[in-house]
Amino acid sequence: MSYQNILVETENYITTLTINRPKKLNALNRETLSEIHDAFVELESDEETKVIILTGSGEKAFVAGADISEFADYSVEEGKDLAARGHKEVFDVIANFKKPVIAAVNGFALGGGLELAMAAHFRIASENAKLGLPETSLGVIPGYGGTQRLPQLVGKGRAMEMIMTAGMIDANQALQYNLVNHVTPLEDLMELAEKLAGKIMKNSTVAIAQAIEAINANYEDGVNGFEKEIEGFGKSFGTEDFKEGTSAFLQKRKAEFPGE
Ligand code: COA
């Protein structure tokens, strides 16, 4: 599929999805969100994709937020619909994606941009990254999961402060807050993301998908994460990957997981 606002490139089983509106600091307009949705639907069954790296085009921004020009005159109903569709079609799709999604934050990650990074399974950042949820400075609240995922990652007090002040934190503070896992110079960011993807790809894709589901269950209302873990653990015993992983260990060789 060809896209106007994103680039999707796959090499060595790693797919890099780059939000590509650098003149607008990669702000998420409707079309971009729809393309991200379509790309993830396609990547789900793409056998050439084992890990996805999400990043932004250029050296200035990951994503500077939802496109403010598009919703400036929305009504209450339209606002609610915008958030609901965003959750369903993009942010929840990424958070619950069965293949690992790493956000490589290469500059401003603001509003919907930080929410996009937080929907990914984990984040790394370049030294020039600036992260924040500035929505209250525009008279709205974060609407793509920010009020839920930010406190899950950084704790309630820090999330309250970030959202209330609408301020930005730099990469090192984001590291200290556990919002990102690693910080690197900008020129090394993609190399680090690929290195992490490479480490992940050595392991069982089936087990990783189960682990994502079990970890996410911890944050879902009405779902018992421990039960989910027990269920997933049991299921693992029926997979070819489990047979291969355990035999390889016992035979003192490297596992070659079939991904089944
Ligand atoms: N929505 C729409 N357009 C955006 C945008 C957004 N969230 N963020 C940046 N842009 C556009 C700017 O309007 C500008 O477009 P123009 O050249 O046609 O005027 C272009 O991107 C470059 O941004 P600019 O503001 O000139 O860059 P800067 O270096 O001076 O400032 C930021 C960078 C990130 C501090 C600033 O762009 C900003 O505050 N953006 C909005 C962040 C925000 O509130 N996001 C949450 C939205 S809910």
Tab-separated table of C-alpha atoms and ligand atoms in Angstrom:
chain	number	residue	atom	x	y	z
A	1	MET	CA	0.000	0.000	0.000
A	2	SER	CA	1.268	3.513	-0.678
A	3	TYR	CA	0.892	6.291	1.874
A	4	GLN	CA	1.084	10.090	1.764
A	5	ASN	CA	1.910	10.883	5.377
A	6	ILE	CA	3.892	7.922	6.628
A	7	LEU	CA	6.819	5.853	5.366
A	8	VAL	CA	6.823	2.121	5.955
A	9	GLU	CA	10.102	0.333	5.317
A	10	THR	CA	10.974	-3.259	6.154
A	11	GLU	CA	14.467	-4.683	6.362
A	12	ASN	CA	15.698	-7.790	8.173
A	13	TYR	CA	12.240	-8.354	9.696
A	14	ILE	CA	12.227	-4.879	11.276
A	15	THR	CA	9.617	-2.456	9.980
A	16	THR	CA	10.214	1.226	10.549
A	17	LEU	CA	7.055	3.320	10.429
A	18	THR	CA	8.005	6.984	10.113
A	19	ILE	CA	5.428	9.737	10.538
A	20	ASN	CA	6.345	11.944	7.614
A	21	ARG	CA	4.948	15.474	7.791
A	22	PRO	CA	8.155	17.257	8.834
A	23	LYS	CA	6.890	20.718	7.842
A	24	LYS	CA	4.102	20.314	10.405
A	25	LEU	CA	6.436	18.630	12.891
A	26	ASN	CA	4.674	15.349	12.026
A	27	ALA	CA	1.397	16.466	13.646
A	28	LEU	CA	-1.265	13.796	13.479
A	29	ASN	CA	-4.026	14.858	11.138
A	30	ARG	CA	-6.959	12.596	10.262
A	31	GLU	CA	-5.277	11.189	7.175
A	32	THR	CA	-2.087	10.335	9.048
A	33	LEU	CA	-4.019	8.544	11.792
A	34	SER	CA	-5.967	6.609	9.183
A	35	GLU	CA	-2.737	5.613	7.423
A	36	ILE	CA	-1.160	4.494	10.712
A	37	HIS	CA	-4.250	2.346	11.304
A	38	ASP	CA	-4.060	0.807	7.828
A	39	ALA	CA	-0.335	0.159	8.159
A	40	PHE	CA	-0.756	-1.677	11.458
A	41	VAL	CA	-3.573	-3.795	10.032
A	42	GLU	CA	-1.256	-4.751	7.188
A	43	LEU	CA	1.754	-5.393	9.439
A	44	GLU	CA	-0.223	-7.752	11.646
A	45	SER	CA	-0.178	-10.468	9.005
A	46	ASP	CA	3.047	-9.419	7.282
A	47	GLU	CA	5.465	-12.305	7.673
A	48	GLU	CA	8.421	-10.027	6.926
A	49	THR	CA	7.679	-7.938	10.037
A	50	LYS	CA	8.680	-9.137	13.478
A	51	VAL	CA	9.267	-5.825	15.267
A	52	ILE	CA	7.985	-2.324	14.504
A	53	ILE	CA	9.913	0.859	15.201
A	54	LEU	CA	7.807	4.026	15.287
A	55	THR	CA	9.611	7.290	14.670
A	56	GLY	CA	9.217	10.764	13.176
A	57	SER	CA	10.754	12.251	10.100
A	58	GLY	CA	13.432	14.931	10.401
A	59	GLU	CA	15.641	15.916	13.301
A	60	LYS	CA	13.232	18.098	15.190
A	61	ALA	CA	10.105	16.142	16.022
A	62	PHE	CA	8.790	12.685	16.723
A	63	VAL	CA	5.221	14.014	16.603
A	64	ALA	CA	4.234	17.484	17.882
A	65	GLY	CA	0.697	16.413	18.686
A	66	ALA	CA	-2.684	16.012	17.130
A	67	ASP	CA	-3.184	18.501	14.307
A	68	ILE	CA	-4.652	21.466	16.161
A	69	SER	CA	-5.883	23.095	12.938
A	70	GLU	CA	-8.281	20.201	12.357
A	71	PHE	CA	-10.184	20.236	15.631
A	72	ALA	CA	-10.160	23.930	16.519
A	73	ASP	CA	-13.879	24.320	15.680
A	74	TYR	CA	-15.161	20.909	16.838
A	75	SER	CA	-18.344	20.534	18.902
A	76	VAL	CA	-18.626	18.456	22.091
A	77	GLU	CA	-19.865	15.447	20.134
A	78	GLU	CA	-17.179	15.772	17.470
A	79	GLY	CA	-14.504	16.037	20.159
A	80	LYS	CA	-15.734	12.894	21.856
A	81	ASP	CA	-15.891	11.042	18.566
A	82	LEU	CA	-12.348	12.161	17.643
A	83	ALA	CA	-10.945	10.719	20.879
A	84	ALA	CA	-13.022	7.519	20.731
A	85	ARG	CA	-12.018	6.772	17.144
A	86	GLY	CA	-8.376	7.528	17.876
A	87	HIS	CA	-8.339	5.096	20.798
A	88	LYS	CA	-10.056	2.342	18.878
A	89	GLU	CA	-8.332	2.654	15.527
A	90	VAL	CA	-4.788	3.647	16.461
A	91	PHE	CA	-3.686	3.916	20.079
A	92	ASP	CA	-5.300	0.727	21.417
A	93	VAL	CA	-4.310	-1.130	18.253
A	94	ILE	CA	-0.657	-0.269	18.911
A	95	ALA	CA	-0.822	-0.944	22.664
A	96	ASN	CA	-2.348	-4.384	22.076
A	97	PHE	CA	-0.356	-5.216	18.952
A	98	LYS	CA	0.937	-8.790	19.032
A	99	LYS	CA	4.327	-7.801	17.631
A	100	PRO	CA	6.634	-5.568	19.663
A	101	VAL	CA	6.370	-1.843	18.939
A	102	ILE	CA	9.267	0.391	19.984
A	103	ALA	CA	8.915	4.178	19.841
A	104	ALA	CA	12.159	5.912	18.856
A	105	VAL	CA	11.469	9.466	20.023
A	106	ASN	CA	13.652	11.744	17.919
A	107	GLY	CA	12.588	15.219	19.088
A	108	PHE	CA	9.315	16.792	20.241
A	109	ALA	CA	6.787	14.222	21.461
A	110	LEU	CA	3.893	16.387	22.548
A	111	GLY	CA	0.216	15.725	23.133
A	112	GLY	CA	-0.917	13.028	20.712
A	113	GLY	CA	2.767	12.484	19.892
A	114	LEU	CA	3.645	11.507	23.444
A	115	GLU	CA	0.407	9.498	23.562
A	116	LEU	CA	1.534	7.654	20.437
A	117	ALA	CA	4.913	6.930	22.024
A	118	MET	CA	3.189	5.778	25.225
A	119	ALA	CA	0.935	3.414	23.273
A	120	ALA	CA	4.097	1.683	21.998
A	121	HIS	CA	5.406	-1.164	24.152
A	122	PHE	CA	8.443	0.827	25.223
A	123	ARG	CA	10.302	3.983	24.294
A	124	ILE	CA	13.831	5.154	23.665
A	125	ALA	CA	14.747	8.789	23.044
A	126	SER	CA	17.404	10.980	21.499
A	127	GLU	CA	19.137	13.569	23.662
A	128	ASN	CA	17.222	16.420	21.973
A	129	ALA	CA	13.795	14.900	22.756
A	130	LYS	CA	11.233	17.000	24.568
A	131	LEU	CA	8.171	15.275	25.933
A	132	GLY	CA	4.942	16.653	27.315
A	133	LEU	CA	1.158	16.758	27.330
A	134	PRO	CA	0.405	20.451	26.682
A	135	GLU	CA	-3.337	19.982	26.099
A	136	THR	CA	-4.504	21.984	29.133
A	137	SER	CA	-2.716	24.997	27.629
A	138	LEU	CA	-5.153	24.661	24.712
A	139	GLY	CA	-8.203	24.234	26.926
A	140	VAL	CA	-8.586	20.479	26.408
A	141	ILE	CA	-7.307	17.367	28.153
A	142	PRO	CA	-5.231	14.587	26.598
A	143	GLY	CA	-7.657	12.489	24.565
A	144	TYR	CA	-5.596	9.627	23.154
A	145	GLY	CA	-4.899	7.791	26.402
A	146	GLY	CA	-2.559	10.328	28.024
A	147	THR	CA	-4.444	10.642	31.315
A	148	GLN	CA	-4.239	6.865	31.739
A	149	ARG	CA	-0.907	5.821	30.255
A	150	LEU	CA	1.197	8.699	31.642
A	151	PRO	CA	0.392	7.918	35.308
A	152	GLN	CA	0.926	4.195	34.591
A	153	LEU	CA	4.445	4.994	33.417
A	154	VAL	CA	5.583	7.881	35.610
A	155	GLY	CA	3.253	7.710	38.624
A	156	LYS	CA	0.237	9.805	39.517
A	157	GLY	CA	1.971	12.831	41.024
A	158	ARG	CA	4.352	13.343	38.123
A	159	ALA	CA	1.557	12.830	35.600
A	160	MET	CA	-0.631	15.325	37.447
A	161	GLU	CA	2.191	17.869	37.406
A	162	MET	CA	3.037	17.327	33.731
A	163	ILE	CA	-0.593	17.590	32.630
A	164	MET	CA	-1.472	20.526	34.908
A	165	THR	CA	1.612	22.570	34.021
A	166	ALA	CA	1.444	21.562	30.323
A	167	GLY	CA	5.245	21.645	30.522
A	168	MET	CA	7.855	19.661	28.625
A	169	ILE	CA	10.538	17.459	30.121
A	170	ASP	CA	13.826	16.679	28.410
A	171	ALA	CA	15.127	13.224	27.536
A	172	ASN	CA	17.166	12.804	30.712
A	173	GLN	CA	14.229	13.698	32.908
A	174	ALA	CA	12.063	11.304	30.877
A	175	LEU	CA	14.653	8.603	31.597
A	176	GLN	CA	14.577	9.416	35.291
A	177	TYR	CA	10.739	9.286	35.164
A	178	ASN	CA	10.777	5.825	33.463
A	179	LEU	CA	8.984	7.353	30.506
A	180	VAL	CA	11.804	6.199	28.222
A	181	ASN	CA	14.173	3.268	28.704
A	182	HIS	CA	17.314	4.648	27.050
A	183	VAL	CA	18.677	7.986	25.824
A	184	THR	CA	21.205	8.276	22.989
A	185	PRO	CA	22.631	10.936	20.710
A	186	LEU	CA	20.206	11.533	17.838
A	187	GLU	CA	22.560	9.958	15.284
A	188	ASP	CA	22.600	6.687	17.251
A	189	LEU	CA	18.864	6.472	17.929
A	190	MET	CA	17.809	4.193	15.089
A	191	GLU	CA	20.846	1.997	15.551
A	192	LEU	CA	19.886	1.451	19.188
A	193	ALA	CA	16.248	0.761	18.230
A	194	GLU	CA	17.433	-1.804	15.679
A	195	LYS	CA	19.828	-3.364	18.165
A	196	LEU	CA	16.978	-3.804	20.659
A	197	ALA	CA	14.729	-5.161	17.896
A	198	GLY	CA	17.502	-7.621	16.988
A	199	LYS	CA	17.711	-8.890	20.571
A	200	ILE	CA	13.924	-9.294	20.686
A	201	MET	CA	13.863	-11.214	17.407
A	202	LYS	CA	16.126	-13.910	18.797
A	203	ASN	CA	13.246	-14.953	21.062
A	204	SER	CA	9.946	-16.690	20.413
A	205	THR	CA	7.454	-14.421	18.669
A	206	VAL	CA	4.599	-16.551	20.015
A	207	ALA	CA	5.826	-16.210	23.591
A	208	ILE	CA	6.368	-12.475	23.116
A	209	ALA	CA	2.785	-12.040	21.898
A	210	GLN	CA	1.525	-13.895	25.001
A	211	ALA	CA	3.745	-11.767	27.232
A	212	ILE	CA	2.402	-8.528	25.714
A	213	GLU	CA	-1.152	-9.697	26.393
A	214	ALA	CA	-0.374	-10.718	29.971
A	215	ILE	CA	1.515	-7.515	30.800
A	216	ASN	CA	-1.271	-5.378	29.302
A	217	ALA	CA	-3.840	-7.283	31.371
A	218	ASN	CA	-2.342	-5.643	34.459
A	219	TYR	CA	-3.763	-2.331	33.231
A	220	GLU	CA	-7.209	-3.484	32.157
A	221	ASP	CA	-10.181	-3.063	34.426
A	222	GLY	CA	-11.983	-6.269	35.252
A	223	VAL	CA	-9.204	-8.486	33.898
A	224	ASN	CA	-7.145	-10.588	36.284
A	225	GLY	CA	-3.576	-10.312	35.022
A	226	PHE	CA	-2.403	-13.290	37.060
A	227	GLU	CA	-5.112	-15.445	35.460
A	228	LYS	CA	-4.068	-14.170	32.034
A	229	GLU	CA	-0.467	-15.103	32.828
A	230	ILE	CA	-1.426	-18.618	33.965
A	231	GLU	CA	-3.482	-19.070	30.793
A	232	GLY	CA	-0.655	-17.785	28.547
A	233	PHE	CA	1.969	-19.844	30.347
A	234	GLY	CA	-0.137	-22.975	29.829
A	235	LYS	CA	-0.726	-22.171	26.157
A	236	SER	CA	3.029	-21.845	25.590
A	237	PHE	CA	3.444	-25.547	26.287
A	238	GLY	CA	1.434	-26.324	23.148
A	239	THR	CA	3.648	-24.312	20.784
A	240	GLU	CA	6.400	-25.408	18.429
A	241	ASP	CA	8.492	-22.528	19.756
A	242	PHE	CA	8.386	-24.053	23.235
A	243	LYS	CA	9.521	-27.429	21.883
A	244	GLU	CA	12.344	-25.767	19.988
A	245	GLY	CA	13.382	-23.452	22.849
A	246	THR	CA	13.579	-26.202	25.441
A	247	SER	CA	15.229	-28.768	23.098
A	248	ALA	CA	17.806	-26.195	21.981
A	249	PHE	CA	18.673	-25.448	25.596
A	250	LEU	CA	19.029	-29.124	26.481
A	251	GLN	CA	21.074	-29.788	23.334
A	252	LYS	CA	23.288	-26.774	24.113
A	253	ARG	CA	22.566	-25.016	20.812
A	254	LYS	CA	20.917	-21.781	19.737
A	255	ALA	CA	17.161	-21.967	19.287
A	256	GLU	CA	15.746	-21.453	15.794
A	257	PHE	CA	12.168	-20.538	16.598
A	258	PRO	CA	9.620	-21.377	13.908
A	259	GLY	CA	7.224	-18.755	15.323
A	260	GLU	CA	4.395	-21.219	15.762
B	1	COA	N1	-0.832	20.845	15.036
B	1	COA	C1	-0.778	21.511	13.877
B	1	COA	N2	0.315	22.096	13.418
B	1	COA	C2	1.422	22.012	14.168
B	1	COA	C3	1.443	21.348	15.408
B	1	COA	C4	0.245	20.729	15.823
B	1	COA	N3	0.188	20.050	16.976
B	1	COA	N4	2.688	21.451	15.925
B	1	COA	C5	3.418	22.155	15.046
B	1	COA	N5	2.651	22.500	13.987
B	1	COA	C6	3.055	23.278	12.803
B	1	COA	C7	3.134	24.766	13.110
B	1	COA	O1	1.843	25.350	13.041
B	1	COA	C8	4.045	25.237	12.020
B	1	COA	O2	3.329	25.300	10.825
B	1	COA	P1	3.516	26.577	9.814
B	1	COA	O3	4.973	26.541	9.448
B	1	COA	O4	2.602	26.270	8.694
B	1	COA	O5	3.157	27.773	10.628
B	1	COA	C9	5.039	24.086	11.881
B	1	COA	O6	4.379	22.948	12.434
B	1	COA	C10	6.336	24.298	12.628
B	1	COA	O7	6.034	24.572	13.971
B	1	COA	P2	6.534	25.886	14.757
B	1	COA	O8	5.581	26.153	15.871
B	1	COA	O9	6.805	26.993	13.799
B	1	COA	O10	7.926	25.347	15.340
B	1	COA	P3	8.680	25.877	16.631
B	1	COA	O11	10.028	25.262	16.600
B	1	COA	O12	8.576	27.334	16.763
B	1	COA	O13	7.857	25.245	17.873
B	1	COA	C11	6.670	23.504	19.060
B	1	COA	C12	7.795	23.861	18.069
B	1	COA	C13	6.559	21.988	19.108
B	1	COA	C14	7.029	24.043	20.469
B	1	COA	C15	5.344	24.149	18.597
B	1	COA	O14	5.139	23.816	17.231
B	1	COA	C16	4.121	23.719	19.363
B	1	COA	O15	3.917	24.158	20.486
B	1	COA	N6	3.274	22.858	18.753
B	1	COA	C17	2.035	22.430	19.312
B	1	COA	C18	2.268	21.425	20.409
B	1	COA	C19	0.964	21.025	21.063
B	1	COA	O16	0.303	21.793	21.731
B	1	COA	N7	0.592	19.765	20.859
B	1	COA	C20	-0.589	19.202	21.468
B	1	COA	C21	-1.721	19.209	20.540
B	1	COA	S1	-3.146	18.509	21.310
